[in-house]
PDB file of C-alpha atoms in Angstrom:
ATOM      1  CA  MET A 159     109.971  84.785 106.769  1.00 43.00           C
ATOM      2  CA  LEU A 160     110.629  84.357 110.470  1.00 44.00           C
ATOM      3  CA  ARG A 161     108.718  87.515 111.361  1.00 47.00           C
ATOM      4  CA  SER A 162     105.553  86.314 109.634  1.00 46.00           C
ATOM      5  CA  ALA A 163     105.816  82.936 111.384  1.00 48.00           C
ATOM      6  CA  VAL A 164     105.724  84.371 114.908  1.00 42.00           C
ATOM      7  CA  ARG A 165     102.125  84.556 116.089  1.00 45.00           C
ATOM      8  CA  CYS A 166     102.434  84.123 119.822  1.00 46.00           C
ATOM      9  CA  LEU A 167     105.278  84.796 122.222  1.00 40.00           C
ATOM     10  CA  HIS A 168     104.981  83.787 125.873  1.00 45.00           C
ATOM     11  CA  LEU A 169     107.736  85.114 128.138  1.00 46.00           C
ATOM     12  CA  GLY A 170     106.413  83.535 131.306  1.00 50.00           C
ATOM     13  CA  GLN A 171     107.955  84.814 134.533  1.00 66.00           C
ATOM     14  CA  ASP A 172     111.521  85.232 133.306  1.00 80.00           C
ATOM     15  CA  MET A 173     112.107  88.707 134.767  1.00 86.00           C
ATOM     16  CA  ASP A 174     115.703  88.929 133.580  1.00 87.00           C
ATOM     17  CA  LEU A 175     114.574  88.239 130.024  1.00 88.00           C
ATOM     18  CA  MET A 176     111.906  90.915 130.284  1.00 89.00           C
ATOM     19  CA  CYS A 177     114.486  93.395 131.588  1.00 90.00           C
ATOM     20  CA  ALA A 178     116.738  92.555 128.664  1.00 91.00           C
ATOM     21  CA  MET A 179     113.887  93.144 126.218  1.00 90.00           C
ATOM     22  CA  ALA A 180     113.085  96.444 127.911  1.00 89.00           C
ATOM     23  CA  LYS A 181     116.700  97.537 127.457  1.00 91.00           C
ATOM     24  CA  VAL A 182     116.467  96.725 123.760  1.00 89.00           C
ATOM     25  CA  ALA A 183     113.338  98.878 123.526  1.00 89.00           C
ATOM     26  CA  VAL A 184     115.130 101.704 125.348  1.00 88.00           C
ATOM     27  CA  ASP A 185     118.039 101.454 122.901  1.00 88.00           C
ATOM     28  CA  ARG A 186     115.699 101.550 119.918  1.00 87.00           C
ATOM     29  CA  SER A 187     114.089 104.727 121.246  1.00 85.00           C
ATOM     30  CA  GLY A 188     117.317 106.517 120.419  1.00 84.00           C
ATOM     31  CA  GLY A 189     117.235 108.625 123.563  1.00 81.00           C
ATOM     32  CA  ARG A 190     113.667 109.743 122.876  1.00 85.00           C
ATOM     33  CA  LEU A 191     111.808 107.502 125.330  1.00 88.00           C
ATOM     34  CA  GLU A 192     108.814 109.436 126.698  1.00 91.00           C
ATOM     35  CA  VAL A 193     106.707 106.772 128.446  1.00 92.00           C
ATOM     36  CA  PHE A 194     107.781 103.750 130.477  1.00 92.00           C
ATOM     37  CA  LYS A 195     105.427 101.379 132.295  1.00 90.00           C
ATOM     38  CA  GLY A 196     106.568  98.234 134.053  1.00 88.00           C
ATOM     39  CA  GLU A 197     105.622  95.879 136.840  1.00 84.00           C
ATOM     40  CA  ASP A 198     107.434  93.188 138.820  1.00 84.00           C
ATOM     41  CA  PHE A 199     110.307  92.748 136.364  1.00 89.00           C
ATOM     42  CA  VAL A 200     111.590  96.312 136.834  1.00 90.00           C
ATOM     43  CA  SER A 201     114.929  96.468 138.644  1.00 92.00           C
ATOM     44  CA  ASP A 202     117.288  99.181 139.876  1.00 93.00           C
ATOM     45  CA  GLU A 203     119.622  98.213 137.054  1.00 94.00           C
ATOM     46  CA  LEU A 204     116.895  98.807 134.471  1.00 93.00           C
ATOM     47  CA  LEU A 205     115.949 102.175 135.995  1.00 93.00           C
ATOM     48  CA  GLU A 206     119.596 103.209 135.907  1.00 93.00           C
ATOM     49  CA  TYR A 207     119.795 102.080 132.279  1.00 93.00           C
ATOM     50  CA  ILE A 208     116.754 104.187 131.377  1.00 92.00           C
ATOM     51  CA  GLY A 209     118.181 107.231 133.142  1.00 90.00           C
ATOM     52  CA  ASP A 210     121.606 106.856 131.565  1.00 88.00           C
ATOM     53  CA  SER A 211     120.086 106.423 128.106  1.00 83.00           C
ATOM     54  CA  ASN A 212     119.305 110.128 128.227  1.00 65.00           C
ATOM     55  CA  ALA A 213     123.000 110.995 128.322  1.00 55.00           C
ATOM     56  CA  VAL A 214     124.165 112.325 124.978  1.00 49.00           C
ATOM     57  CA  GLY A 215     127.824 112.735 124.156  1.00 40.00           C
ATOM     58  CA  TYR A 216     129.113 115.752 122.245  1.00 35.00           C
ATOM     59  CA  SER A 217     132.596 116.438 120.997  1.00 35.00           C
ATOM     60  CA  SER A 218     134.313 119.102 118.937  1.00 36.00           C
ATOM     61  CA  ASN A 219     137.792 120.413 118.316  1.00 35.00           C
ATOM     62  CA  LEU A 220     137.373 122.763 121.251  1.00 33.00           C
ATOM     63  CA  GLN A 221     135.884 120.603 123.920  1.00 39.00           C
ATOM     64  CA  THR A 222     134.367 117.293 124.846  1.00 38.00           C
ATOM     65  CA  CYS A 223     131.413 117.255 127.185  1.00 35.00           C
ATOM     66  CA  LYS A 224     128.384 115.293 128.250  1.00 42.00           C
ATOM     67  CA  TYR A 225     124.936 116.685 128.776  1.00 39.00           C
ATOM     68  CA  ARG A 226     121.502 115.255 129.352  1.00 47.00           C
ATOM     69  CA  SER A 227     118.549 115.499 127.046  1.00 43.00           C
ATOM     70  CA  PRO A 228     115.893 113.853 129.235  1.00 68.00           C
ATOM     71  CA  SER A 229     112.800 113.014 127.229  1.00 86.00           C
ATOM     72  CA  LEU A 230     111.043 110.733 129.739  1.00 91.00           C
ATOM     73  CA  LYS A 231     107.719 112.306 130.736  1.00 94.00           C
ATOM     74  CA  VAL A 232     105.657 109.395 132.083  1.00 94.00           C
ATOM     75  CA  ILE A 233     106.734 106.524 134.323  1.00 94.00           C
ATOM     76  CA  SER A 234     104.562 103.917 136.013  1.00 93.00           C
ATOM     77  CA  VAL A 235     106.154 101.112 138.015  1.00 90.00           C
ATOM     78  CA  TRP A 236     105.090  98.451 140.489  1.00 84.00           C
ATOM     79  CA  CYS A 237     107.567  97.975 143.326  1.00 75.00           C
ATOM     80  CA  SER A 238     106.567  94.644 144.888  1.00 73.00           C
ATOM     81  CA  ASP A 239     110.082  93.256 145.393  1.00 73.00           C
ATOM     82  CA  GLU A 240     112.610  95.595 146.990  1.00 72.00           C
ATOM     83  CA  THR A 241     115.394  93.155 146.207  1.00 75.00           C
ATOM     84  CA  ARG A 242     114.867  94.035 142.540  1.00 85.00           C
ATOM     85  CA  MET A 243     113.720  97.648 142.636  1.00 87.00           C
ATOM     86  CA  SER A 244     114.248  99.990 145.555  1.00 86.00           C
ATOM     87  CA  ILE A 245     112.651 103.337 146.279  1.00 84.00           C
ATOM     88  CA  GLU A 246     116.174 104.767 146.285  1.00 87.00           C
ATOM     89  CA  GLY A 247     116.687 103.498 142.737  1.00 90.00           C
ATOM     90  CA  PHE A 248     113.455 105.120 141.638  1.00 91.00           C
ATOM     91  CA  ALA A 249     114.437 108.405 143.298  1.00 91.00           C
ATOM     92  CA  GLU A 250     117.743 108.361 141.425  1.00 92.00           C
ATOM     93  CA  LEU A 251     115.891 107.968 138.121  1.00 93.00           C
ATOM     94  CA  THR A 252     113.740 111.028 138.817  1.00 93.00           C
ATOM     95  CA  ARG A 253     116.893 113.091 139.311  1.00 91.00           C
ATOM     96  CA  LYS A 254     118.048 112.129 135.837  1.00 91.00           C
ATOM     97  CA  CYS A 255     114.674 112.954 134.256  1.00 92.00           C
ATOM     98  CA  PRO A 256     113.680 116.480 135.359  1.00 92.00           C
ATOM     99  CA  LEU A 257     110.978 116.783 132.666  1.00 93.00           C
ATOM    100  CA  LEU A 258     108.764 114.078 134.187  1.00 95.00           C
ATOM    101  CA  GLU A 259     105.089 115.047 134.067  1.00 97.00           C
ATOM    102  CA  ASP A 260     103.327 111.899 135.294  1.00 98.00           C
ATOM    103  CA  ILE A 261     104.478 109.451 137.983  1.00 97.00           C
ATOM    104  CA  VAL A 262     102.707 106.334 139.242  1.00 95.00           C
ATOM    105  CA  LEU A 263     104.620 104.425 141.917  1.00 93.00           C
ATOM    106  CA  SER A 264     103.017 101.463 143.652  1.00 89.00           C
ATOM    107  CA  GLY A 265     104.371  99.601 146.637  1.00 79.00           C
ATOM    108  CA  GLY A 266     102.884  96.387 145.314  1.00 61.00           C
ATOM    109  CA  GLY A 267     100.507  95.944 148.209  1.00 53.00           C
ATOM    110  CA  HIS A 268     103.231  96.425 150.817  1.00 51.00           C
ATOM    111  CA  ARG A 269     103.486  99.346 153.196  1.00 53.00           C
ATOM    112  CA  ARG A 270     106.783 101.140 152.717  1.00 57.00           C
ATOM    113  CA  PRO A 271     108.290 103.310 155.473  1.00 57.00           C
ATOM    114  CA  PRO A 272     108.702 107.066 154.816  1.00 56.00           C
ATOM    115  CA  LEU A 273     111.774 107.776 152.706  1.00 69.00           C
ATOM    116  CA  PRO A 274     112.845 111.440 152.581  1.00 80.00           C
ATOM    117  CA  LEU A 275     115.102 110.624 149.630  1.00 85.00           C
ATOM    118  CA  LEU A 276     112.083 110.004 147.404  1.00 88.00           C
ATOM    119  CA  ALA A 277     110.244 113.141 148.531  1.00 91.00           C
ATOM    120  CA  LEU A 278     113.307 115.317 147.967  1.00 91.00           C
ATOM    121  CA  ALA A 279     113.755 113.952 144.441  1.00 93.00           C
ATOM    122  CA  VAL A 280     110.092 114.370 143.462  1.00 95.00           C
ATOM    123  CA  ALA A 281     109.985 117.886 144.937  1.00 95.00           C
ATOM    124  CA  GLU A 282     112.564 118.936 142.329  1.00 95.00           C
ATOM    125  CA  LEU A 283     110.285 118.057 139.398  1.00 96.00           C
ATOM    126  CA  ARG A 284     109.010 121.459 138.327  1.00 95.00           C
ATOM    127  CA  HIS A 285     107.093 120.030 135.342  1.00 96.00           C
ATOM    128  CA  LEU A 286     105.247 117.319 137.292  1.00 98.00           C
ATOM    129  CA  ARG A 287     101.484 117.412 136.694  1.00 98.00           C
ATOM    130  CA  ARG A 288     100.255 114.037 138.023  1.00 98.00           C
ATOM    131  CA  LEU A 289     101.557 112.053 140.978  1.00 98.00           C
ATOM    132  CA  THR A 290     100.125 108.776 142.279  1.00 96.00           C
ATOM    133  CA  LEU A 291     101.719 106.989 145.237  1.00 93.00           C
ATOM    134  CA  GLN A 292     100.184 103.691 146.338  1.00 89.00           C
ATOM    135  CA  GLY A 293     101.343 102.112 149.577  1.00 84.00           C
ATOM    136  CA  ILE A 294     104.426 104.328 149.641  1.00 85.00           C
ATOM    137  CA  GLY A 295     105.452 105.841 152.961  1.00 82.00           C
ATOM    138  CA  VAL A 296     105.332 109.629 152.921  1.00 87.00           C
ATOM    139  CA  SER A 297     105.019 112.009 155.857  1.00 88.00           C
ATOM    140  CA  ASN A 298     103.045 115.248 156.042  1.00 91.00           C
ATOM    141  CA  ASP A 299     106.225 117.328 155.821  1.00 91.00           C
ATOM    142  CA  GLU A 300     107.448 115.368 152.803  1.00 92.00           C
ATOM    143  CA  LEU A 301     104.136 115.754 150.997  1.00 94.00           C
ATOM    144  CA  THR A 302     104.124 119.475 151.777  1.00 94.00           C
ATOM    145  CA  ALA A 303     107.584 119.748 150.205  1.00 94.00           C
ATOM    146  CA  ILE A 304     106.384 117.909 147.100  1.00 96.00           C
ATOM    147  CA  VAL A 305     103.328 120.127 146.671  1.00 96.00           C
ATOM    148  CA  TYR A 306     105.426 123.259 147.221  1.00 95.00           C
ATOM    149  CA  GLY A 307     108.138 122.140 144.795  1.00 96.00           C
ATOM    150  CA  CYS A 308     105.752 121.062 141.997  1.00 97.00           C
ATOM    151  CA  PRO A 309     103.782 124.194 141.036  1.00 96.00           C
ATOM    152  CA  ARG A 310     102.122 122.523 138.019  1.00 97.00           C
ATOM    153  CA  LEU A 311     100.654 119.616 139.958  1.00 97.00           C
ATOM    154  CA  GLU A 312      97.067 118.939 138.813  1.00 97.00           C
ATOM    155  CA  LEU A 313      96.441 115.464 140.235  1.00 97.00           C
ATOM    156  CA  LEU A 314      97.731 114.104 143.537  1.00 97.00           C
ATOM    157  CA  ASP A 315      96.629 110.623 144.626  1.00 96.00           C
ATOM    158  CA  VAL A 316      97.997 109.501 147.999  1.00 93.00           C
ATOM    159  CA  CYS A 317      94.822 107.902 149.368  1.00 90.00           C
ATOM    160  CA  SER A 318      96.656 104.661 150.237  1.00 87.00           C
ATOM    161  CA  CYS A 319      99.646 106.318 151.904  1.00 86.00           C
ATOM    162  CA  TRP A 320      98.707 105.492 155.483  1.00 79.00           C
ATOM    163  CA  ASP A 321     101.472 107.446 157.190  1.00 80.00           C
ATOM    164  CA  LEU A 322      99.703 110.661 156.256  1.00 86.00           C
ATOM    165  CA  CYS A 323      97.408 112.394 158.720  1.00 84.00           C
ATOM    166  CA  VAL A 324      96.052 115.525 157.076  1.00 84.00           C
ATOM    167  CA  ASP A 325      92.972 116.248 159.189  1.00 80.00           C
ATOM    168  CA  ASP A 326      94.690 118.795 161.424  1.00 81.00           C
ATOM    169  CA  ASP A 327      97.394 119.924 159.021  1.00 87.00           C
ATOM    170  CA  ALA A 328      96.067 123.299 157.892  1.00 89.00           C
ATOM    171  CA  GLN A 329      99.305 124.223 156.133  1.00 89.00           C
ATOM    172  CA  LEU A 330      99.285 121.112 153.961  1.00 91.00           C
ATOM    173  CA  LEU A 331      95.591 121.426 153.118  1.00 91.00           C
ATOM    174  CA  ALA A 332      96.088 125.069 152.186  1.00 92.00           C
ATOM    175  CA  LYS A 333      98.905 124.215 149.790  1.00 91.00           C
ATOM    176  CA  CYS A 334      96.804 121.420 148.269  1.00 93.00           C
ATOM    177  CA  ALA A 335      93.833 123.722 147.640  1.00 93.00           C
ATOM    178  CA  ARG A 336      95.123 124.660 144.168  1.00 94.00           C
ATOM    179  CA  ILE A 337      95.282 121.018 143.008  1.00 96.00           C
ATOM    180  CA  ARG A 338      92.329 120.118 140.778  1.00 95.00           C
ATOM    181  CA  THR A 339      92.109 116.437 141.715  1.00 96.00           C
ATOM    182  CA  LEU A 340      93.227 115.537 145.204  1.00 94.00           C
ATOM    183  CA  LYS A 341      92.868 112.081 146.751  1.00 93.00           C
ATOM    184  CA  LEU A 342      93.803 111.856 150.424  1.00 89.00           C
ATOM    185  CA  PRO A 343      93.610 109.027 152.976  1.00 87.00           C
ATOM    186  CA  PRO A 344      90.332 108.753 154.902  1.00 79.00           C
ATOM    187  CA  SER A 345      90.039 110.321 158.313  1.00 64.00           C
ATOM    188  CA  GLU A 346      91.140 108.229 161.282  1.00 57.00           C
ATOM    189  CA  GLU A 347      87.582 108.369 162.590  1.00 56.00           C
ATOM    190  CA  ASP A 348      86.246 106.603 159.513  1.00 54.00           C
ATOM    191  CA  ASP A 349      85.692 102.844 159.575  1.00 48.00           C
ATOM    192  CA  TYR A 350      85.626 102.517 155.803  1.00 44.00           C
ATOM    193  CA  TYR A 351      86.492 104.366 152.624  1.00 45.00           C
ATOM    194  CA  TYR A 352      84.171 107.181 151.773  1.00 45.00           C
ATOM    195  CA  TYR A 353      83.919 109.580 148.914  1.00 42.00           C
ATOM    196  CA  TYR A 354      83.674 113.266 149.401  1.00 38.00           C
ATOM    197  CA  THR A 355      83.539 115.411 146.308  1.00 33.00           C
ATOM    198  CA  ARG A 356      84.195 119.089 146.145  1.00 35.00           C
ATOM    199  CA  LYS A 357      85.256 121.451 143.403  1.00 35.00           C
ATOM    200  CA  VAL A 358      88.980 120.914 143.919  1.00 40.00           C
ATOM    201  CA  VAL A 359      89.193 118.115 146.472  1.00 43.00           C
ATOM    202  CA  PHE A 360      88.361 114.424 146.173  1.00 42.00           C
ATOM    203  CA  ILE A 361      88.987 112.240 149.211  1.00 46.00           C
ATOM    204  CA  CYS A 362      88.717 108.471 148.925  1.00 48.00           C
TER     205      CYS A 362
END
């Protein structure tokens, strides 16, 4: 009776409530969560909860052990408030979910400084096919490590990562040549965004 009576539910800006509801959804997935998308309400605590939900206990007469069965393949989050969600917290989640195939991480309009911790974690994702970083600090060396460590990468969008300077980095451009869709920051000589389309490279 109650279910049929609910037509509209407005959560407003209660981020803690939204986190609590997300945890309920994670629990109901039964360890089989494959896609997670969240915005301002996402916190380090929630990311840790998602990562730990992949832990499956096993016991027998011979031994008791814990192992991970990570099913998460897609994650998209908006990191506009570092007091709630940190890049370090996101990096820790990627370590717990080695089967990730698609990552979208946005700095929420803020420019984040380069964080090697994030690059090192992403570079370990051998199944990663699509990576989008928006307003996230990443250096040339860190991006090179990511491209080298993710052999299945098909889409790489870092066109708003302003710490990158790829014009004279032949090694990085060579490693990126195999990526089907590549979006890099504009050249320093450009006064505005421009589009340059090639068979394997797209620069915005």
